[in-house]
Amino acid sequence: MKATVLHDAHGNILSVAKIGDLKAAGSKFVQVGMVPGKGQHVAEIHLDQEHANRPLHELHAGYRIDAAAGKLVKKHS
């Protein structure tokens, strides 16, 4: 499963959304996306099975994005 992640320059997740099929969901929209503000970046990443089944708020709270690798990494406590 793929997700779109809006993050800051330090990899802190500001927003995360799973990418789905709009038509299959009954939406009349043909395209959606996130628009980054100043100092923000958008990354499309692949979620492995462990992360794909987690609620989005858990990804937002417990992980950050490693922009160089294009993947989620657990936040240090």
Short mmCIF file of C-alpha atoms in Angstrom, two decimals, residues 8 29 43 48 70:
data_model
loop_
_atom_site.label_atom_id
_atom_site.label_comp_id
_atom_site.label_asym_id
_atom_site.label_seq_id
_atom_site.Cartn_x
_atom_site.Cartn_y
_atom_site.Cartn_z
CA ASP A 8 9.04 19.17 7.49
CA PHE A 29 -12.93 13.60 -7.80
CA ALA A 43 6.78 12.12 -0.24
CA ASP A 48 4.95 -2.50 4.39
CA GLY A 70 11.84 7.31 1.44
#
